[in-house]
Amino acid sequence: MDKPKPEHLKNAGLKSTVPRLNILSLFESRQECHMSAEDVYKQLLANGDDVGLATVYRVLTQFEQAGLLVRHNFEGGKSVFELNQGKHHDHIVCLQCGHVEEFYDAAIESRQKKVAAERGFAVHDHSLYIYADCLKKNCPHKR
Amino acid sequence: MDKPKPEHLKNAGLKSTVPRLNILSLFESRQECHMSAEDVYKQLLANGDDVGLATVYRVLTQFEQAGLLVRHNFEGGKSVFELNQGKHHDHIVCLQCGHVEEFYDAAIESRQKKVAAERGFAVHDHSLYIYADCLKKNCPHKR
DNA sequence: TTGCAAATGAGAAACATTATCATTTGTATG
DNA sequence: CATACAAATGATAATGTTTCTCATTTGCAA
Ligand SMILES: [Mn+2]
Ligand SMILES: [Mn+2]
Ligand SMILES: [Zn+2]
Ligand SMILES: [Zn+2]
């Protein structure tokens, strides 16, 4: 729960404001956490931070464009965001409990580049989501 | 443009109706075509078929559940559907023109299974979308 | 302090999708 | 073929998510 410094935002070309600091702080206090705009909004209100939903949407998009956050389009229609941890990774989403687990597989990554190159495409990015069920006896992430 | 037989729907557990036959016919007349509900609705109207948007949404979901169509969640917030061709494949989406190209890579598929199994997940399905630009001199799919 | 562009927040609007319900249609039966 | 009735349809309302508008507030530099 270390508060982000205003310089973090300045470096990203965004001026330091209360809502932006609160939102960034929320993501930094929960590593590997994937949250929708609604999730972020409710969490901020629960923290006693007074913020508007429109601001949450605006700031999430700005943070995405600034490279501070990464946006995901899982099944379900709503965007979810996570802190940009620098290292690209893909996701396994548990269909029982909604838990999201991260992974990186070098072989998959390189095959993707190869496939795109062979077909004459310059890759911007990609999304790989595996939808699955935990096999653990009692799913530890019930929602 | 071969009209689908009512048996196709009966076999899928759906009774044969005019809107269902028209929608299935549209997908069968355009192999490898990825369409949103709005796309389908407009195309039917253009064909002179009188149909309601609500019916299009309902039928697309029913066809997905019956295994006749496959749903995709590309970037952009709306679902797109394609005919279930029996063979699973993944997609490269051109960011310039929206053209969708299909591919299958056995190495990627097997690595995915391995990754999920190692982490204790039973895979339901997955989605892999590569977002890229055509490198061809003049993108042949301008929208 | 003051000034002002940039950011915010409340609410309206836009967009995609689903729900409601009166009417129509497919099909099984006589 | 006529009838009956559950299932399907379509107009419209409602919902859920995201963006837009604009009056007010705020961060920051002079
Ligand atoms: Mn992640
Ligand atoms: Mn396809
Ligand atoms: Zn789980
Ligand atoms: Zn293209």
Coordinates of C-alpha atoms (C1' of nucleotides) and ligand atoms in Angstrom, one line a residue:
Chain A
M1 CA 0.0 0.0 0.0
D2 CA 2.8 2.4 -0.8
K3 CA 1.2 5.7 -2.2
P4 CA 2.3 6.4 -5.7
K5 CA 4.4 9.6 -6.1
P6 CA 3.1 12.5 -8.3
E7 CA 6.2 11.9 -10.5
H8 CA 4.8 8.6 -11.6
L9 CA 2.0 10.5 -13.3
K10 CA 4.2 13.3 -14.5
N11 CA 6.5 10.8 -16.2
A12 CA 3.5 9.4 -18.0
G13 CA 2.6 12.8 -19.3
L14 CA -0.4 13.2 -17.0
K15 CA -0.8 15.8 -14.4
S16 CA -1.1 14.7 -10.8
T17 CA -4.6 14.9 -9.5
V18 CA -6.5 13.4 -6.6
P19 CA -8.6 10.9 -8.6
R20 CA -5.6 9.8 -10.7
L21 CA -3.4 9.2 -7.6
N22 CA -6.2 7.3 -5.9
I23 CA -6.8 5.0 -8.9
L24 CA -3.1 4.3 -9.4
S25 CA -2.7 3.7 -5.7
L26 CA -5.6 1.1 -5.8
F27 CA -3.9 -0.8 -8.6
E28 CA -0.5 -0.7 -7.0
S29 CA -1.9 -1.9 -3.6
R30 CA -3.2 -5.0 -5.3
Q31 CA -0.7 -6.6 -7.6
E32 CA -2.0 -9.0 -10.2
C33 CA -5.5 -7.7 -9.6
H34 CA -7.8 -7.5 -12.6
M35 CA -10.6 -4.9 -12.1
S36 CA -13.4 -3.4 -14.2
A37 CA -14.3 0.3 -14.1
E38 CA -17.2 -0.6 -11.8
D39 CA -14.9 -2.5 -9.5
V40 CA -12.5 0.4 -9.3
Y41 CA -15.4 2.9 -8.7
K42 CA -16.9 0.8 -5.9
Q43 CA -13.5 0.2 -4.3
L44 CA -12.7 3.9 -4.3
L45 CA -16.1 4.8 -2.7
A46 CA -15.5 2.1 -0.1
N47 CA -12.2 3.7 0.6
G48 CA -14.0 6.9 1.3
D49 CA -12.6 8.6 -1.9
D50 CA -15.3 10.6 -3.5
V51 CA -15.0 10.2 -7.3
G52 CA -17.3 10.2 -10.4
L53 CA -17.8 7.1 -12.5
A54 CA -17.0 9.2 -15.6
T55 CA -13.7 10.1 -14.2
V56 CA -12.9 6.4 -13.5
Y57 CA -13.6 5.5 -17.1
R58 CA -11.6 8.5 -18.4
V59 CA -8.6 7.8 -16.2
L60 CA -8.5 4.1 -16.9
T61 CA -8.4 4.8 -20.7
Q62 CA -5.7 7.5 -20.1
F63 CA -3.7 5.1 -18.0
E64 CA -4.0 2.4 -20.7
Q65 CA -2.8 4.9 -23.4
A66 CA 0.1 6.0 -21.1
G67 CA 1.1 2.4 -20.6
L68 CA 0.4 2.3 -16.9
L69 CA -2.5 -0.2 -17.2
V70 CA -3.3 -3.0 -19.6
R71 CA -6.9 -3.6 -20.8
H72 CA -8.4 -7.0 -21.2
N73 CA -11.6 -8.1 -23.0
F74 CA -12.5 -11.3 -21.3
E75 CA -15.9 -12.9 -22.0
G76 CA -18.7 -11.0 -20.4
G77 CA -18.6 -7.8 -22.3
K78 CA -16.9 -5.5 -19.9
S79 CA -13.2 -4.3 -20.0
V80 CA -11.0 -5.2 -17.1
F81 CA -7.7 -3.6 -16.3
E82 CA -4.5 -4.6 -14.5
L83 CA -1.3 -2.8 -13.6
N84 CA 1.3 -3.0 -16.4
Q85 CA 3.9 -5.1 -14.8
G86 CA 6.3 -4.6 -17.6
K87 CA 6.4 -8.3 -18.5
H88 CA 3.7 -9.4 -21.0
H89 CA 1.7 -12.5 -19.9
D90 CA -1.4 -14.3 -20.8
H91 CA -4.3 -15.5 -18.7
I92 CA -6.3 -18.5 -17.5
V93 CA -9.8 -17.5 -16.3
C94 CA -11.6 -19.9 -14.0
L95 CA -15.2 -20.2 -15.1
Q96 CA -16.3 -21.4 -11.7
C97 CA -15.0 -18.5 -9.6
G98 CA -13.7 -15.9 -11.9
H99 CA -10.2 -16.2 -10.6
V100 CA -7.5 -15.1 -13.1
E101 CA -4.1 -16.8 -13.2
E102 CA -1.2 -15.5 -15.2
F103 CA 1.3 -17.4 -17.3
Y104 CA 4.0 -16.8 -19.9
D105 CA 5.0 -19.4 -22.5
A106 CA 7.9 -18.5 -24.7
A107 CA 7.0 -21.2 -27.2
I108 CA 3.5 -19.8 -27.7
E109 CA 4.9 -16.3 -28.1
S110 CA 7.4 -17.2 -30.7
R111 CA 4.9 -19.4 -32.7
Q112 CA 2.5 -16.4 -32.8
K113 CA 5.2 -14.2 -34.3
K114 CA 6.0 -16.8 -36.8
V115 CA 2.4 -17.4 -37.8
A116 CA 1.8 -13.7 -38.3
A117 CA 5.0 -13.1 -40.2
E118 CA 4.3 -16.0 -42.6
R119 CA 1.0 -14.5 -43.5
G120 CA 2.4 -10.9 -44.0
F121 CA 1.2 -9.2 -40.8
A122 CA 3.0 -6.9 -38.5
V123 CA 1.8 -7.8 -35.0
H124 CA 0.6 -4.9 -32.7
D125 CA -0.4 -7.2 -29.9
H126 CA -2.4 -10.2 -29.1
S127 CA -4.7 -11.6 -26.4
L128 CA -4.8 -15.2 -25.3
Y129 CA -7.4 -16.2 -22.7
I130 CA -7.8 -19.8 -21.6
Y131 CA -11.2 -20.4 -20.0
A132 CA -11.1 -23.3 -17.6
D133 CA -12.1 -24.8 -14.3
C134 CA -9.8 -25.2 -11.3
L135 CA -9.2 -28.9 -10.6
K136 CA -8.4 -28.2 -6.9
K137 CA -10.9 -30.0 -4.6
N138 CA -12.4 -26.8 -3.3
C139 CA -11.9 -23.9 -5.6
P140 CA -10.1 -21.3 -3.4
H141 CA -11.6 -18.3 -5.1
K142 CA -15.4 -18.7 -4.8
R143 CA -17.2 -15.6 -5.8
Chain B
M1 CA -25.9 -19.8 -51.7
D2 CA -27.4 -23.2 -51.1
K3 CA -30.4 -22.8 -48.9
P4 CA -30.1 -24.7 -45.6
K5 CA -32.6 -27.6 -45.1
P6 CA -35.0 -27.5 -42.2
E7 CA -33.4 -30.7 -41.1
H8 CA -30.2 -28.8 -40.2
L9 CA -32.2 -26.9 -37.6
K10 CA -34.2 -29.9 -36.4
N11 CA -30.9 -31.8 -35.9
A12 CA -29.8 -29.0 -33.7
G13 CA -32.9 -29.2 -31.6
L14 CA -34.4 -26.0 -33.0
K15 CA -37.6 -25.9 -34.9
S16 CA -37.5 -24.6 -38.4
T17 CA -38.7 -21.0 -38.8
V18 CA -38.3 -18.3 -41.4
P19 CA -35.9 -16.1 -39.4
R20 CA -33.7 -19.0 -38.4
L21 CA -33.5 -20.4 -41.9
N22 CA -32.6 -16.9 -43.2
I23 CA -29.9 -16.3 -40.6
L24 CA -28.3 -19.8 -41.2
S25 CA -28.5 -19.3 -44.9
L26 CA -26.7 -15.9 -44.6
F27 CA -23.8 -17.5 -42.7
E28 CA -23.6 -20.5 -45.1
S29 CA -23.5 -18.3 -48.1
R30 CA -20.4 -16.5 -46.8
Q31 CA -17.9 -19.0 -45.5
E32 CA -15.2 -17.6 -43.2
C33 CA -17.3 -14.5 -42.6
H34 CA -17.4 -12.9 -39.1
M35 CA -20.5 -10.9 -38.4
S36 CA -22.0 -9.0 -35.5
A37 CA -25.7 -9.0 -34.7
E38 CA -26.0 -5.6 -36.3
D39 CA -24.2 -6.9 -39.4
V40 CA -26.6 -9.8 -39.7
Y41 CA -29.7 -7.6 -39.1
K42 CA -28.7 -5.1 -41.8
Q43 CA -27.8 -7.9 -44.2
L44 CA -31.1 -9.6 -43.8
L45 CA -33.0 -6.3 -44.3
A46 CA -30.9 -5.6 -47.4
N47 CA -31.9 -9.1 -48.6
G48 CA -35.6 -8.1 -48.2
D49 CA -36.1 -10.4 -45.3
D50 CA -38.2 -8.7 -42.6
V51 CA -36.8 -9.6 -39.2
G52 CA -36.6 -8.0 -35.7
L53 CA -33.3 -7.2 -34.1
A54 CA -34.4 -9.0 -31.0
T55 CA -34.9 -12.2 -33.0
V56 CA -31.4 -11.8 -34.5
Y57 CA -29.8 -11.6 -31.0
R58 CA -31.9 -14.5 -29.8
V59 CA -31.2 -16.8 -32.7
L60 CA -27.5 -16.0 -32.7
T61 CA -27.3 -17.1 -29.1
Q62 CA -29.3 -20.2 -29.8
F63 CA -27.1 -21.1 -32.7
E64 CA -24.1 -20.6 -30.6
Q65 CA -25.5 -22.9 -27.9
A66 CA -26.5 -25.5 -30.5
G67 CA -23.0 -25.4 -31.9
L68 CA -23.9 -24.0 -35.3
L69 CA -22.1 -20.8 -34.7
V70 CA -19.0 -19.7 -32.8
R71 CA -18.9 -16.4 -30.9
H72 CA -15.9 -14.1 -30.7
N73 CA -15.1 -11.2 -28.5
F74 CA -12.7 -9.1 -30.5
E75 CA -11.6 -5.7 -29.3
G76 CA -14.5 -3.2 -29.8
G77 CA -17.1 -4.4 -27.4
K78 CA -19.4 -6.3 -29.6
S79 CA -19.7 -10.0 -30.2
V80 CA -19.1 -11.4 -33.7
F81 CA -20.1 -14.8 -35.0
E82 CA -19.0 -17.2 -37.6
L83 CA -20.2 -20.5 -38.9
N84 CA -18.9 -23.4 -36.9
Q85 CA -16.6 -25.1 -39.5
G86 CA -15.9 -28.0 -37.3
K87 CA -12.2 -27.3 -37.1
H88 CA -11.1 -25.0 -34.3
H89 CA -8.9 -22.1 -35.4
D90 CA -7.6 -18.8 -34.1
H91 CA -7.6 -15.3 -35.7
I92 CA -5.5 -12.5 -36.9
V93 CA -7.4 -9.2 -37.0
C94 CA -6.1 -6.4 -39.2
L95 CA -6.3 -3.1 -37.3
Q96 CA -6.3 -1.1 -40.5
C97 CA -9.2 -2.7 -42.4
G98 CA -10.8 -5.1 -39.9
H99 CA -10.1 -8.1 -42.1
V100 CA -10.0 -11.4 -40.2
E101 CA -7.7 -14.1 -41.2
E102 CA -7.8 -17.6 -39.7
F103 CA -5.0 -19.9 -38.7
Y104 CA -4.3 -23.1 -36.8
D105 CA -1.0 -23.9 -35.1
A106 CA -0.7 -27.3 -33.5
A107 CA 2.3 -26.3 -31.4
I108 CA 0.3 -23.4 -29.8
E109 CA -2.6 -25.6 -29.2
S110 CA -0.6 -28.3 -27.4
R111 CA 1.4 -25.8 -25.3
Q112 CA -1.9 -24.3 -24.1
K113 CA -3.1 -27.7 -22.9
K114 CA 0.2 -28.2 -21.2
V115 CA 0.3 -24.9 -19.5
A116 CA -3.3 -25.3 -18.1
A117 CA -2.7 -28.9 -17.0
E118 CA 0.5 -27.9 -15.1
R119 CA -1.5 -25.4 -13.2
G120 CA -4.4 -27.6 -12.4
F121 CA -7.0 -26.4 -14.7
A122 CA -9.4 -28.3 -17.0
V123 CA -9.7 -26.3 -20.2
H124 CA -13.2 -25.4 -21.5
D125 CA -12.0 -23.4 -24.4
H126 CA -9.7 -20.5 -25.3
S127 CA -9.5 -17.4 -27.5
L128 CA -6.4 -16.2 -29.2
Y129 CA -6.6 -13.0 -31.2
I130 CA -3.5 -11.5 -32.9
Y131 CA -4.1 -7.8 -33.7
A132 CA -1.8 -6.7 -36.6
D133 CA -1.4 -4.7 -39.8
C134 CA -1.4 -6.2 -43.2
L135 CA 2.0 -5.7 -44.8
K136 CA 0.7 -6.0 -48.3
K137 CA 1.3 -2.7 -50.3
N138 CA -2.4 -1.9 -50.6
C139 CA -4.4 -3.5 -47.9
P140 CA -7.0 -5.5 -49.9
H141 CA -9.7 -5.2 -47.4
K142 CA -10.3 -1.5 -46.8
R143 CA -13.4 -0.7 -44.9
Chain C
dT1 C1' -2.4 35.3 -4.6
dT2 C1' -4.0 35.1 -9.1
dG3 C1' -5.1 33.2 -13.7
dC4 C1' -6.3 29.7 -16.6
dA5 C1' -6.0 25.5 -19.0
dA6 C1' -6.9 21.0 -17.6
dA7 C1' -9.6 17.9 -15.0
dT8 C1' -13.6 16.6 -12.6
dG9 C1' -18.4 15.1 -11.6
dA10 C1' -23.5 14.9 -12.4
dG11 C1' -26.3 13.8 -15.7
dA12 C1' -27.6 13.0 -20.5
dA13 C1' -26.7 10.3 -24.3
dA14 C1' -25.0 6.5 -27.0
dC15 C1' -24.4 1.8 -27.8
dA16 C1' -24.9 -3.2 -27.2
dT17 C1' -27.8 -6.6 -25.4
dT18 C1' -31.7 -8.6 -23.0
dA19 C1' -36.5 -8.8 -21.1
dT20 C1' -41.6 -8.3 -21.7
dC21 C1' -45.6 -9.4 -23.9
dA22 C1' -49.2 -9.2 -27.4
dT23 C1' -49.4 -11.3 -31.9
dT24 C1' -48.0 -14.7 -35.3
dT25 C1' -46.4 -19.1 -37.0
dG26 C1' -45.0 -24.1 -37.2
dT27 C1' -46.6 -28.4 -36.5
dA28 C1' -49.2 -32.1 -34.6
dT29 C1' -53.8 -33.9 -34.5
dG30 C1' -58.5 -34.9 -35.9
Chain D
dC1 C1' -57.7 -29.4 -44.8
dA2 C1' -59.2 -27.1 -40.3
dT3 C1' -58.1 -26.5 -35.4
dA4 C1' -55.3 -26.0 -31.4
dC5 C1' -51.6 -24.6 -28.9
dA6 C1' -46.9 -24.3 -27.6
dA7 C1' -43.1 -22.0 -29.5
dA8 C1' -41.3 -18.2 -31.9
dT9 C1' -41.4 -13.5 -33.3
dG10 C1' -41.1 -8.5 -33.3
dA11 C1' -42.0 -3.9 -31.3
dT12 C1' -40.7 -1.7 -27.5
dA13 C1' -39.1 -1.1 -22.9
dA14 C1' -35.4 -2.0 -19.9
dT15 C1' -30.7 -3.0 -18.6
dG16 C1' -25.8 -2.7 -18.5
dT17 C1' -21.6 -0.5 -20.1
dT18 C1' -19.2 3.3 -21.8
dT19 C1' -18.9 8.0 -23.7
dC20 C1' -20.3 12.8 -24.1
dT21 C1' -21.6 17.6 -22.4
dC22 C1' -20.9 21.3 -19.8
dA23 C1' -20.8 24.0 -15.5
dT24 C1' -17.7 23.9 -11.6
dT25 C1' -13.4 22.8 -9.4
dT26 C1' -8.4 22.1 -9.2
dG27 C1' -3.4 21.9 -10.1
dC28 C1' 0.2 24.6 -11.1
dA29 C1' 3.0 28.2 -12.9
dA30 C1' 3.6 33.1 -13.0
Ligands
MN1 MN -2.6 -10.2 -15.8
MN2 MN -12.9 -17.7 -37.9
ZN3 ZN -11.7 -21.4 -9.4
ZN4 ZN -5.8 -5.1 -43.8

